[in-house]
Amino acid sequence: MTSTLKGITLKGSAELVAEFFSFGINSILYQRGIYPPETFSRVTQYDMSLQLTTDTKLKSYLTNVVSQLKEWLFDCTVQKLVLVITCLETSEVLERWQFDIECDKSAKEISAPREKSIKSIQDEIRSVIRQITATVTFLPLLETACAFDLLVYTDKDLEVPDKWEESGPQIIDQSEEVRLRSFTTSIHKVNSMVTYKRTDSA
Amino acid sequence: TMDIEDDTTVFSTLKSFKSFISLPDTSRNQGEPAPVQSHILQNQYLQRLQLLEAAEKVQSKTQLIQLDQEKRQMEISHKRARIELEKNATLSARDFEREVDRNQDLLGRIRRLEEREAESSQSLSEKAEANRALHRTLESLNRRVEERDGWLNTSNQTVSGLKDEIRDLKQQVQTRDNTISNQTLENQGLQEQVELQHRKYQEVSQRCQALQLASSTCSDHELKIKELERKLALHEQDVVIVKNMRSEVARVPDMDKELRQLREENVYLRETRENVILLKEETEGLRRKVERMEKMKEEMVNVELEKEKLSQKLQAWENLGQSTGLNIRVPPCPSPPGWPPGGAVVYILKLSLPPSCRSVERSKADLQGELLSLRSKALEEQKKRETQESLVRRLQKRVLLLTKERDGMRAILESYDSELSSSDYTPQLSRRLREAEDVLTKTQNHNTEMEVWRRSVCVSMELELEVMKKQQDSVAEGNPLATNEEVNTLRLKIEELEGERQRLEEQNNVLELRLERHNLQGDYNPVKTKVLHFSLNPTSMAKQQRVEEVEALRAEVECLRERLRSLQTGGAVPLAAAAGETSLSLPPSQEVLDLRKQMETAELKNQRLKEVFQRKIQEFRTVCYVLTGYQIDITTENQYRLTSVYAEHMDDSLLFKASGGAVGSGGSMQLMETDFSRTLREMVDLHLHHQKSIPAFLSAVTLDLFSRQTTV
């Protein structure tokens, strides 16, 4: 839809960012081995080959979260999206992939599309995903069985929808933080960073 | 057996025949597919057939012979058999007679036995009936028990239901009591509030009444106040008027003085005016003279011009003279000292001019001087006139003001006169005049004071300005002591502030770094943000699954441990355990429950039957003991010990052994040697050996013992 229009509208920007999150989360789950690699299938997106899960339960969960996220991006009420990886045995948080979202609220009043080419946005997204893939080299191994969760930081006065509930921030104590690349659609700016539990050997 | 053997030989011959028949078929089948070699084969075949046929014939013949032989043998055997049979028949006939005798004996016995049987069967039937009756009673009892159980259950259920109802009702009663108590409390509270409100209302009504009275009094007071204020205003107006009157009256003597002065000035001015008029006439005459003098001057100018022209002509003539060579020289007149050269001509010309010019010039100079003096005089006069005119104007204004004041005063005085008709007002007027004068003086003093103050202020301001300028100059020049100190203090302050600023900048940087780090770690401001997540998220589901797995594993482990324990204790138990208890297998199905119930009922039945049989057996044994007089105990397999009722010693017993299997299947009973039986040798010989009757023996023994007992 947005590729046919010349500029970026608020709705188009929300869709682009939601799409990025969907593919980015899948990439992280594949790279970190949260789900076995045979449950992923290869697709092409952003001029690169990415992995998408075929597990129906996981797919339905992701579509639920991403569709709600799209609404919130359109309302400019979401501030962060965090993917938390927890060890099942010890219930400790091992990794946090955090995406800060800065929304230009003037786009809500002025409905005129902004000048930014879709190609440049896709290039930026591609570099972010490549960097995520590259970070796997220095992140500590996840040896135990892990599960993941998606947290959304929103405005305090937002109405909590059905099937959602409040939760804690699940912050890692003794962590190392690495800031990754960011990309912007001229309406939404997404900063990425990864925080991981410091291993005692290091 | 011969028939059987015949059958078998027939069968065997049939078999061989069939096999023989089948052979040529196969040989035939083999011969068909080769027609080329058929002639040889056919010949062979035909030979073979012939051979076979011959063989068959031979065989059949042999068979026939065999059969004949067999038949003869059979006949022989048959005859033998007949002979034997006849022998046997005779033997059997003898046996038969014997047997008939025996049969009769046996029949007798049988009849007796049948009677006994009948009796026993009757007894059995009775007992069976009794048993059945007992069964029925049992069943009925069971049914009753079940009914009662059912009744009990229903009653228990009803009881429990009733108890629940009772509990509910009690709870309802309690809640209602609570509500009633709460409501009574509320009622009390509300009543108290109502009373409070009543009191408040009464107080408020009282206050209202008081307020109304007070407001009415206030309004009256206000009216009074307004009237008094009006009176006050009128008084004040009167006072003001009186003051003005006093001031104006005070002014009156000064005004008289001023009037006199003004009149004198007027007179003086008139005189001066007349002088002015005279002077004007003089000036006019002088002007005319001046005009004439100017005309004369113009003529003079023209004359001078002509003179110049003439001089130029002269020069031209001189030039011509020079050019032509004529020495027309004018005798150079000795120019008077100070005169320009060539000025002699002029002088001559001037001399040649009519002396009237000189006179005219003299007169002109004189006149000019007069003019100047007159002009200065005129100017002075003009100035004087102007000042006087201004004075006159001022005086006229003052006069006007004074006349107005006087008229006003007169009017006021007339008004006062008109007001105060009868009374002697001169002292009042004088008093008022004095007051007015006083007011006038006061205002004049005030005016002068104000002017003085103004001048002093101006002076002071100027002085201050000068002082400031001096200060500025002094500052600009540089008062080194004061400014240096100030500069040093200011520099120190600046340095301190800069140091603080740097510290604050560093702190700011550190805090910003910390904020950045916290932001990276995921901190948030709880006032503005909150964290949400999907309820059915993978982590929670994985945790749940883990917990369930762990619990399932624990249960399995416990069950396996129990099985192990049971296996260690005994082998038969685990089967029952496995059958009765389900560990990890499926929950007990309806069949299993039914089977269990059936088992339980069967066990119960078994138990009851056992009890019943026990009782019955006991009864039977006691009856036997009582009736027969012997207690029969089974010691070991097929060995029976009999103890008599009338036994002298406890150990006196007879041992019987049943041989040939159990008693019922045709075996015989034998007496074993015991101590007691040795004492009864005679009876043993008589009844057992000769009569071969155990009951007789036993009855004899009882009779013997009974006789012994009774006699002893």
PDB file of C-alpha atoms in Angstrom, chain B residues 249-479:
ATOM      1  CA  VAL B 249     -11.361  89.596  52.577  1.00  0.00           C
ATOM      2  CA  ALA B 250      -7.750  89.370  53.735  1.00  0.00           C
ATOM      3  CA  ARG B 251      -6.662  90.338  50.254  1.00  0.00           C
ATOM      4  CA  VAL B 252      -8.666  93.543  50.256  1.00  0.00           C
ATOM      5  CA  PRO B 253      -6.107  95.982  51.876  1.00  0.00           C
ATOM      6  CA  ASP B 254      -3.310  94.740  49.652  1.00  0.00           C
ATOM      7  CA  MET B 255      -5.560  95.174  46.744  1.00  0.00           C
ATOM      8  CA  ASP B 256      -6.203  98.764  47.804  1.00  0.00           C
ATOM      9  CA  LYS B 257      -2.510  99.367  47.985  1.00  0.00           C
ATOM     10  CA  GLU B 258      -1.974  97.817  44.651  1.00  0.00           C
ATOM     11  CA  LEU B 259      -4.778  99.932  43.290  1.00  0.00           C
ATOM     12  CA  ARG B 260      -3.007 103.064  44.438  1.00  0.00           C
ATOM     13  CA  GLN B 261       0.246 101.904  43.022  1.00  0.00           C
ATOM     14  CA  LEU B 262      -1.403 101.079  39.752  1.00  0.00           C
ATOM     15  CA  ARG B 263      -3.014 104.454  39.559  1.00  0.00           C
ATOM     16  CA  GLU B 264       0.286 106.157  40.116  1.00  0.00           C
ATOM     17  CA  GLU B 265       1.851 103.972  37.491  1.00  0.00           C
ATOM     18  CA  ASN B 266      -0.976 104.768  35.161  1.00  0.00           C
ATOM     19  CA  VAL B 267      -0.352 108.451  35.570  1.00  0.00           C
ATOM     20  CA  TYR B 268       3.336 107.914  35.029  1.00  0.00           C
ATOM     21  CA  LEU B 269       2.679 105.820  31.994  1.00  0.00           C
ATOM     22  CA  ARG B 270       0.425 108.443  30.477  1.00  0.00           C
ATOM     23  CA  GLU B 271       3.188 110.934  30.891  1.00  0.00           C
ATOM     24  CA  THR B 272       5.631 108.623  29.286  1.00  0.00           C
ATOM     25  CA  ARG B 273       3.192 107.991  26.497  1.00  0.00           C
ATOM     26  CA  GLU B 274       3.079 111.644  25.747  1.00  0.00           C
ATOM     27  CA  ASN B 275       6.857 111.668  25.722  1.00  0.00           C
ATOM     28  CA  VAL B 276       6.760 108.676  23.455  1.00  0.00           C
ATOM     29  CA  ILE B 277       4.462 110.443  21.042  1.00  0.00           C
ATOM     30  CA  LEU B 278       6.839 113.396  20.954  1.00  0.00           C
ATOM     31  CA  LEU B 279       9.730 111.101  20.390  1.00  0.00           C
ATOM     32  CA  LYS B 280       7.884 109.381  17.600  1.00  0.00           C
ATOM     33  CA  GLU B 281       7.386 112.706  15.868  1.00  0.00           C
ATOM     34  CA  GLU B 282      11.045 113.394  16.220  1.00  0.00           C
ATOM     35  CA  THR B 283      11.886 110.012  14.840  1.00  0.00           C
ATOM     36  CA  GLU B 284       9.636 110.612  11.879  1.00  0.00           C
ATOM     37  CA  GLY B 285      11.415 113.839  11.144  1.00  0.00           C
ATOM     38  CA  LEU B 286      14.721 112.116  11.482  1.00  0.00           C
ATOM     39  CA  ARG B 287      13.600 109.436   9.157  1.00  0.00           C
ATOM     40  CA  ARG B 288      12.777 111.912   6.515  1.00  0.00           C
ATOM     41  CA  LYS B 289      16.179 113.385   6.981  1.00  0.00           C
ATOM     42  CA  VAL B 290      17.665 109.955   6.739  1.00  0.00           C
ATOM     43  CA  GLU B 291      15.785 109.378   3.512  1.00  0.00           C
ATOM     44  CA  ARG B 292      17.114 112.516   2.091  1.00  0.00           C
ATOM     45  CA  MET B 293      20.558 111.540   3.233  1.00  0.00           C
ATOM     46  CA  GLU B 294      20.193 108.208   1.523  1.00  0.00           C
ATOM     47  CA  LYS B 295      19.187 109.894  -1.633  1.00  0.00           C
ATOM     48  CA  MET B 296      22.230 112.049  -1.302  1.00  0.00           C
ATOM     49  CA  LYS B 297      24.252 108.924  -0.804  1.00  0.00           C
ATOM     50  CA  GLU B 298      22.934 107.447  -3.963  1.00  0.00           C
ATOM     51  CA  GLU B 299      23.810 110.586  -5.823  1.00  0.00           C
ATOM     52  CA  MET B 300      27.193 110.327  -4.229  1.00  0.00           C
ATOM     53  CA  VAL B 301      27.504 106.758  -5.446  1.00  0.00           C
ATOM     54  CA  ASN B 302      26.532 107.808  -8.929  1.00  0.00           C
ATOM     55  CA  VAL B 303      29.014 110.601  -8.765  1.00  0.00           C
ATOM     56  CA  GLU B 304      31.668 108.197  -7.682  1.00  0.00           C
ATOM     57  CA  LEU B 305      30.826 105.919 -10.517  1.00  0.00           C
ATOM     58  CA  GLU B 306      31.147 108.772 -12.927  1.00  0.00           C
ATOM     59  CA  LYS B 307      34.356 109.619 -11.290  1.00  0.00           C
ATOM     60  CA  GLU B 308      35.624 106.101 -11.825  1.00  0.00           C
ATOM     61  CA  LYS B 309      34.525 106.239 -15.393  1.00  0.00           C
ATOM     62  CA  LEU B 310      36.318 109.498 -15.823  1.00  0.00           C
ATOM     63  CA  SER B 311      39.378 108.129 -14.187  1.00  0.00           C
ATOM     64  CA  GLN B 312      39.221 105.121 -16.526  1.00  0.00           C
ATOM     65  CA  LYS B 313      38.869 107.500 -19.423  1.00  0.00           C
ATOM     66  CA  LEU B 314      41.833 109.369 -18.089  1.00  0.00           C
ATOM     67  CA  GLN B 315      43.819 106.189 -17.922  1.00  0.00           C
ATOM     68  CA  ALA B 316      42.715 105.320 -21.367  1.00  0.00           C
ATOM     69  CA  TRP B 317      43.816 108.686 -22.502  1.00  0.00           C
ATOM     70  CA  GLU B 318      47.081 108.219 -20.715  1.00  0.00           C
ATOM     71  CA  ASN B 319      47.503 104.870 -22.340  1.00  0.00           C
ATOM     72  CA  LEU B 320      46.699 106.378 -25.653  1.00  0.00           C
ATOM     73  CA  GLY B 321      49.243 108.985 -24.887  1.00  0.00           C
ATOM     74  CA  GLN B 322      51.760 106.325 -24.039  1.00  0.00           C
ATOM     75  CA  SER B 323      50.887 104.266 -27.037  1.00  0.00           C
ATOM     76  CA  THR B 324      50.941 107.197 -29.353  1.00  0.00           C
ATOM     77  CA  GLY B 325      53.977 108.610 -27.723  1.00  0.00           C
ATOM     78  CA  LEU B 326      52.453 111.599 -26.520  1.00  0.00           C
ATOM     79  CA  ASN B 327      53.563 112.562 -23.242  1.00  0.00           C
ATOM     80  CA  ILE B 328      50.444 113.570 -21.889  1.00  0.00           C
ATOM     81  CA  ARG B 329      51.174 113.348 -18.423  1.00  0.00           C
ATOM     82  CA  VAL B 330      49.220 114.555 -15.810  1.00  0.00           C
ATOM     83  CA  PRO B 331      51.296 116.161 -13.263  1.00  0.00           C
ATOM     84  CA  PRO B 332      51.364 113.668 -10.468  1.00  0.00           C
ATOM     85  CA  CYS B 333      49.725 115.268  -7.717  1.00  0.00           C
ATOM     86  CA  PRO B 334      51.375 114.561  -4.454  1.00  0.00           C
ATOM     87  CA  SER B 335      49.077 112.071  -2.936  1.00  0.00           C
ATOM     88  CA  PRO B 336      48.428 112.839   0.610  1.00  0.00           C
ATOM     89  CA  PRO B 337      49.877 110.237   2.913  1.00  0.00           C
ATOM     90  CA  GLY B 338      47.770 107.254   3.274  1.00  0.00           C
ATOM     91  CA  TRP B 339      45.999 107.710   0.041  1.00  0.00           C
ATOM     92  CA  PRO B 340      46.219 105.196  -2.710  1.00  0.00           C
ATOM     93  CA  PRO B 341      48.145 106.156  -5.816  1.00  0.00           C
ATOM     94  CA  GLY B 342      45.979 107.784  -8.269  1.00  0.00           C
ATOM     95  CA  GLY B 343      43.872 108.778  -5.517  1.00  0.00           C
ATOM     96  CA  ALA B 344      44.999 112.310  -6.126  1.00  0.00           C
ATOM     97  CA  VAL B 345      42.890 112.423  -9.197  1.00  0.00           C
ATOM     98  CA  VAL B 346      40.155 111.336  -7.166  1.00  0.00           C
ATOM     99  CA  TYR B 347      41.195 113.829  -4.669  1.00  0.00           C
ATOM    100  CA  ILE B 348      41.179 116.419  -7.362  1.00  0.00           C
ATOM    101  CA  LEU B 349      37.983 115.174  -8.641  1.00  0.00           C
ATOM    102  CA  LYS B 350      36.886 115.139  -5.248  1.00  0.00           C
ATOM    103  CA  LEU B 351      38.221 118.602  -4.874  1.00  0.00           C
ATOM    104  CA  SER B 352      36.602 119.534  -8.073  1.00  0.00           C
ATOM    105  CA  LEU B 353      33.330 118.354  -6.800  1.00  0.00           C
ATOM    106  CA  PRO B 354      31.200 121.016  -5.391  1.00  0.00           C
ATOM    107  CA  PRO B 355      31.865 121.658  -1.824  1.00  0.00           C
ATOM    108  CA  SER B 356      28.282 120.936  -1.233  1.00  0.00           C
ATOM    109  CA  CYS B 357      29.256 117.300  -1.060  1.00  0.00           C
ATOM    110  CA  ARG B 358      31.493 117.920   1.810  1.00  0.00           C
ATOM    111  CA  SER B 359      28.922 119.795   3.528  1.00  0.00           C
ATOM    112  CA  VAL B 360      26.494 117.196   2.602  1.00  0.00           C
ATOM    113  CA  GLU B 361      28.838 114.561   3.879  1.00  0.00           C
ATOM    114  CA  ARG B 362      29.371 116.408   7.070  1.00  0.00           C
ATOM    115  CA  SER B 363      25.770 116.838   7.458  1.00  0.00           C
ATOM    116  CA  LYS B 364      25.334 113.205   6.622  1.00  0.00           C
ATOM    117  CA  ALA B 365      27.880 112.104   9.160  1.00  0.00           C
ATOM    118  CA  ASP B 366      26.323 114.258  11.729  1.00  0.00           C
ATOM    119  CA  LEU B 367      23.016 113.032  10.779  1.00  0.00           C
ATOM    120  CA  GLN B 368      24.294 109.474  10.910  1.00  0.00           C
ATOM    121  CA  GLY B 369      25.604 109.978  14.324  1.00  0.00           C
ATOM    122  CA  GLU B 370      22.376 111.543  15.305  1.00  0.00           C
ATOM    123  CA  LEU B 371      20.674 108.684  13.613  1.00  0.00           C
ATOM    124  CA  LEU B 372      22.630 106.176  15.601  1.00  0.00           C
ATOM    125  CA  SER B 373      22.039 107.958  18.810  1.00  0.00           C
ATOM    126  CA  LEU B 374      18.444 108.375  17.932  1.00  0.00           C
ATOM    127  CA  ARG B 375      18.207 104.743  16.942  1.00  0.00           C
ATOM    128  CA  SER B 376      19.731 103.675  20.192  1.00  0.00           C
ATOM    129  CA  LYS B 377      17.418 105.974  21.972  1.00  0.00           C
ATOM    130  CA  ALA B 378      14.591 104.694  19.928  1.00  0.00           C
ATOM    131  CA  LEU B 379      15.546 101.169  20.763  1.00  0.00           C
ATOM    132  CA  GLU B 380      15.823 102.033  24.388  1.00  0.00           C
ATOM    133  CA  GLU B 381      12.552 103.776  24.162  1.00  0.00           C
ATOM    134  CA  GLN B 382      11.084 100.837  22.406  1.00  0.00           C
ATOM    135  CA  LYS B 383      12.383  98.502  25.042  1.00  0.00           C
ATOM    136  CA  LYS B 384      11.095 100.730  27.715  1.00  0.00           C
ATOM    137  CA  ARG B 385       7.817 100.962  25.926  1.00  0.00           C
ATOM    138  CA  GLU B 386       7.619  97.238  25.555  1.00  0.00           C
ATOM    139  CA  THR B 387       8.451  96.626  29.179  1.00  0.00           C
ATOM    140  CA  GLN B 388       5.971  99.207  30.122  1.00  0.00           C
ATOM    141  CA  GLU B 389       3.414  97.781  27.810  1.00  0.00           C
ATOM    142  CA  SER B 390       3.981  94.366  29.386  1.00  0.00           C
ATOM    143  CA  LEU B 391       3.760  95.939  32.761  1.00  0.00           C
ATOM    144  CA  VAL B 392       0.651  97.679  31.614  1.00  0.00           C
ATOM    145  CA  ARG B 393      -0.786  94.433  30.429  1.00  0.00           C
ATOM    146  CA  ARG B 394       0.076  92.726  33.651  1.00  0.00           C
ATOM    147  CA  LEU B 395      -1.327  95.561  35.591  1.00  0.00           C
ATOM    148  CA  GLN B 396      -4.438  95.515  33.472  1.00  0.00           C
ATOM    149  CA  LYS B 397      -4.811  91.838  34.099  1.00  0.00           C
ATOM    150  CA  ARG B 398      -4.294  92.340  37.740  1.00  0.00           C
ATOM    151  CA  VAL B 399      -6.725  95.150  37.661  1.00  0.00           C
ATOM    152  CA  LEU B 400      -9.245  92.981  35.935  1.00  0.00           C
ATOM    153  CA  LEU B 401      -8.680  90.216  38.462  1.00  0.00           C
ATOM    154  CA  LEU B 402      -8.896  92.646  41.276  1.00  0.00           C
ATOM    155  CA  THR B 403     -12.008  94.241  39.898  1.00  0.00           C
ATOM    156  CA  LYS B 404     -13.496  90.810  39.485  1.00  0.00           C
ATOM    157  CA  GLU B 405     -12.530  89.905  42.984  1.00  0.00           C
ATOM    158  CA  ARG B 406     -13.857  93.109  44.225  1.00  0.00           C
ATOM    159  CA  ASP B 407     -17.106  92.590  42.396  1.00  0.00           C
ATOM    160  CA  GLY B 408     -17.269  89.124  43.746  1.00  0.00           C
ATOM    161  CA  MET B 409     -16.529  90.331  47.196  1.00  0.00           C
ATOM    162  CA  ARG B 410     -19.126  93.003  46.785  1.00  0.00           C
ATOM    163  CA  ALA B 411     -21.608  90.477  45.594  1.00  0.00           C
ATOM    164  CA  ILE B 412     -20.822  88.173  48.479  1.00  0.00           C
ATOM    165  CA  LEU B 413     -21.005  91.063  50.830  1.00  0.00           C
ATOM    166  CA  GLU B 414     -24.298  92.082  49.325  1.00  0.00           C
ATOM    167  CA  SER B 415     -25.483  88.532  49.604  1.00  0.00           C
ATOM    168  CA  TYR B 416     -24.333  88.432  53.164  1.00  0.00           C
ATOM    169  CA  ASP B 417     -26.059  91.744  53.670  1.00  0.00           C
ATOM    170  CA  SER B 418     -29.182  90.391  52.109  1.00  0.00           C
ATOM    171  CA  GLU B 419     -28.950  87.265  54.242  1.00  0.00           C
ATOM    172  CA  LEU B 420     -28.133  88.946  57.444  1.00  0.00           C
ATOM    173  CA  SER B 421     -30.606  91.841  57.287  1.00  0.00           C
ATOM    174  CA  SER B 422     -31.257  92.752  60.885  1.00  0.00           C
ATOM    175  CA  SER B 423     -28.089  91.832  62.659  1.00  0.00           C
ATOM    176  CA  ASP B 424     -25.109  94.077  62.993  1.00  0.00           C
ATOM    177  CA  TYR B 425     -22.738  92.386  60.587  1.00  0.00           C
ATOM    178  CA  THR B 426     -19.890  94.765  60.531  1.00  0.00           C
ATOM    179  CA  PRO B 427     -17.918  92.941  63.194  1.00  0.00           C
ATOM    180  CA  GLN B 428     -18.660  89.714  61.334  1.00  0.00           C
ATOM    181  CA  LEU B 429     -17.537  91.272  58.103  1.00  0.00           C
ATOM    182  CA  SER B 430     -14.445  92.575  59.663  1.00  0.00           C
ATOM    183  CA  ARG B 431     -13.806  89.230  61.164  1.00  0.00           C
ATOM    184  CA  ARG B 432     -14.373  87.656  57.767  1.00  0.00           C
ATOM    185  CA  LEU B 433     -12.157  90.212  56.144  1.00  0.00           C
ATOM    186  CA  ARG B 434      -9.443  89.437  58.585  1.00  0.00           C
ATOM    187  CA  GLU B 435      -9.936  85.760  57.983  1.00  0.00           C
ATOM    188  CA  ALA B 436      -9.824  86.348  54.241  1.00  0.00           C
ATOM    189  CA  GLU B 437      -6.724  88.391  54.618  1.00  0.00           C
ATOM    190  CA  ASP B 438      -5.188  85.684  56.701  1.00  0.00           C
ATOM    191  CA  VAL B 439      -6.065  83.141  54.058  1.00  0.00           C
ATOM    192  CA  LEU B 440      -4.624  85.387  51.399  1.00  0.00           C
ATOM    193  CA  THR B 441      -1.422  85.814  53.290  1.00  0.00           C
ATOM    194  CA  LYS B 442      -1.234  82.167  53.897  1.00  0.00           C
ATOM    195  CA  THR B 443      -1.680  81.367  50.224  1.00  0.00           C
ATOM    196  CA  GLN B 444       0.851  83.959  49.261  1.00  0.00           C
ATOM    197  CA  ASN B 445       3.269  82.559  51.785  1.00  0.00           C
ATOM    198  CA  HIS B 446       2.504  79.124  50.472  1.00  0.00           C
ATOM    199  CA  ASN B 447       3.151  80.354  46.975  1.00  0.00           C
ATOM    200  CA  THR B 448       6.391  81.918  47.926  1.00  0.00           C
ATOM    201  CA  GLU B 449       7.381  78.885  49.882  1.00  0.00           C
ATOM    202  CA  MET B 450       6.571  76.729  46.887  1.00  0.00           C
ATOM    203  CA  GLU B 451       8.630  78.908  44.663  1.00  0.00           C
ATOM    204  CA  VAL B 452      11.433  78.891  47.132  1.00  0.00           C
ATOM    205  CA  TRP B 453      11.134  75.137  47.467  1.00  0.00           C
ATOM    206  CA  ARG B 454      11.110  74.793  43.730  1.00  0.00           C
ATOM    207  CA  ARG B 455      14.143  76.937  43.371  1.00  0.00           C
ATOM    208  CA  SER B 456      15.825  75.106  46.169  1.00  0.00           C
ATOM    209  CA  VAL B 457      14.929  71.794  44.535  1.00  0.00           C
ATOM    210  CA  CYS B 458      16.285  73.022  41.254  1.00  0.00           C
ATOM    211  CA  VAL B 459      19.380  74.207  42.947  1.00  0.00           C
ATOM    212  CA  SER B 460      19.730  70.976  44.812  1.00  0.00           C
ATOM    213  CA  MET B 461      19.174  68.999  41.634  1.00  0.00           C
ATOM    214  CA  GLU B 462      21.788  71.039  39.899  1.00  0.00           C
ATOM    215  CA  LEU B 463      24.102  70.575  42.811  1.00  0.00           C
ATOM    216  CA  GLU B 464      23.423  66.870  42.733  1.00  0.00           C
ATOM    217  CA  LEU B 465      24.031  66.819  39.010  1.00  0.00           C
ATOM    218  CA  GLU B 466      27.258  68.644  39.526  1.00  0.00           C
ATOM    219  CA  VAL B 467      28.138  66.306  42.332  1.00  0.00           C
ATOM    220  CA  MET B 468      27.293  63.334  40.128  1.00  0.00           C
ATOM    221  CA  LYS B 469      29.350  64.791  37.348  1.00  0.00           C
ATOM    222  CA  LYS B 470      32.128  65.333  39.770  1.00  0.00           C
ATOM    223  CA  GLN B 471      31.692  61.798  40.983  1.00  0.00           C
ATOM    224  CA  GLN B 472      31.710  60.543  37.460  1.00  0.00           C
ATOM    225  CA  ASP B 473      34.771  62.507  36.788  1.00  0.00           C
ATOM    226  CA  SER B 474      36.290  61.225  39.923  1.00  0.00           C
ATOM    227  CA  VAL B 475      35.316  57.707  38.947  1.00  0.00           C
ATOM    228  CA  ALA B 476      36.529  58.235  35.420  1.00  0.00           C
ATOM    229  CA  GLU B 477      39.754  59.675  36.724  1.00  0.00           C
ATOM    230  CA  GLY B 478      39.971  56.646  39.019  1.00  0.00           C
ATOM    231  CA  ASN B 479      39.477  56.396  42.705  1.00  0.00           C
TER     232      ASN B 479
END
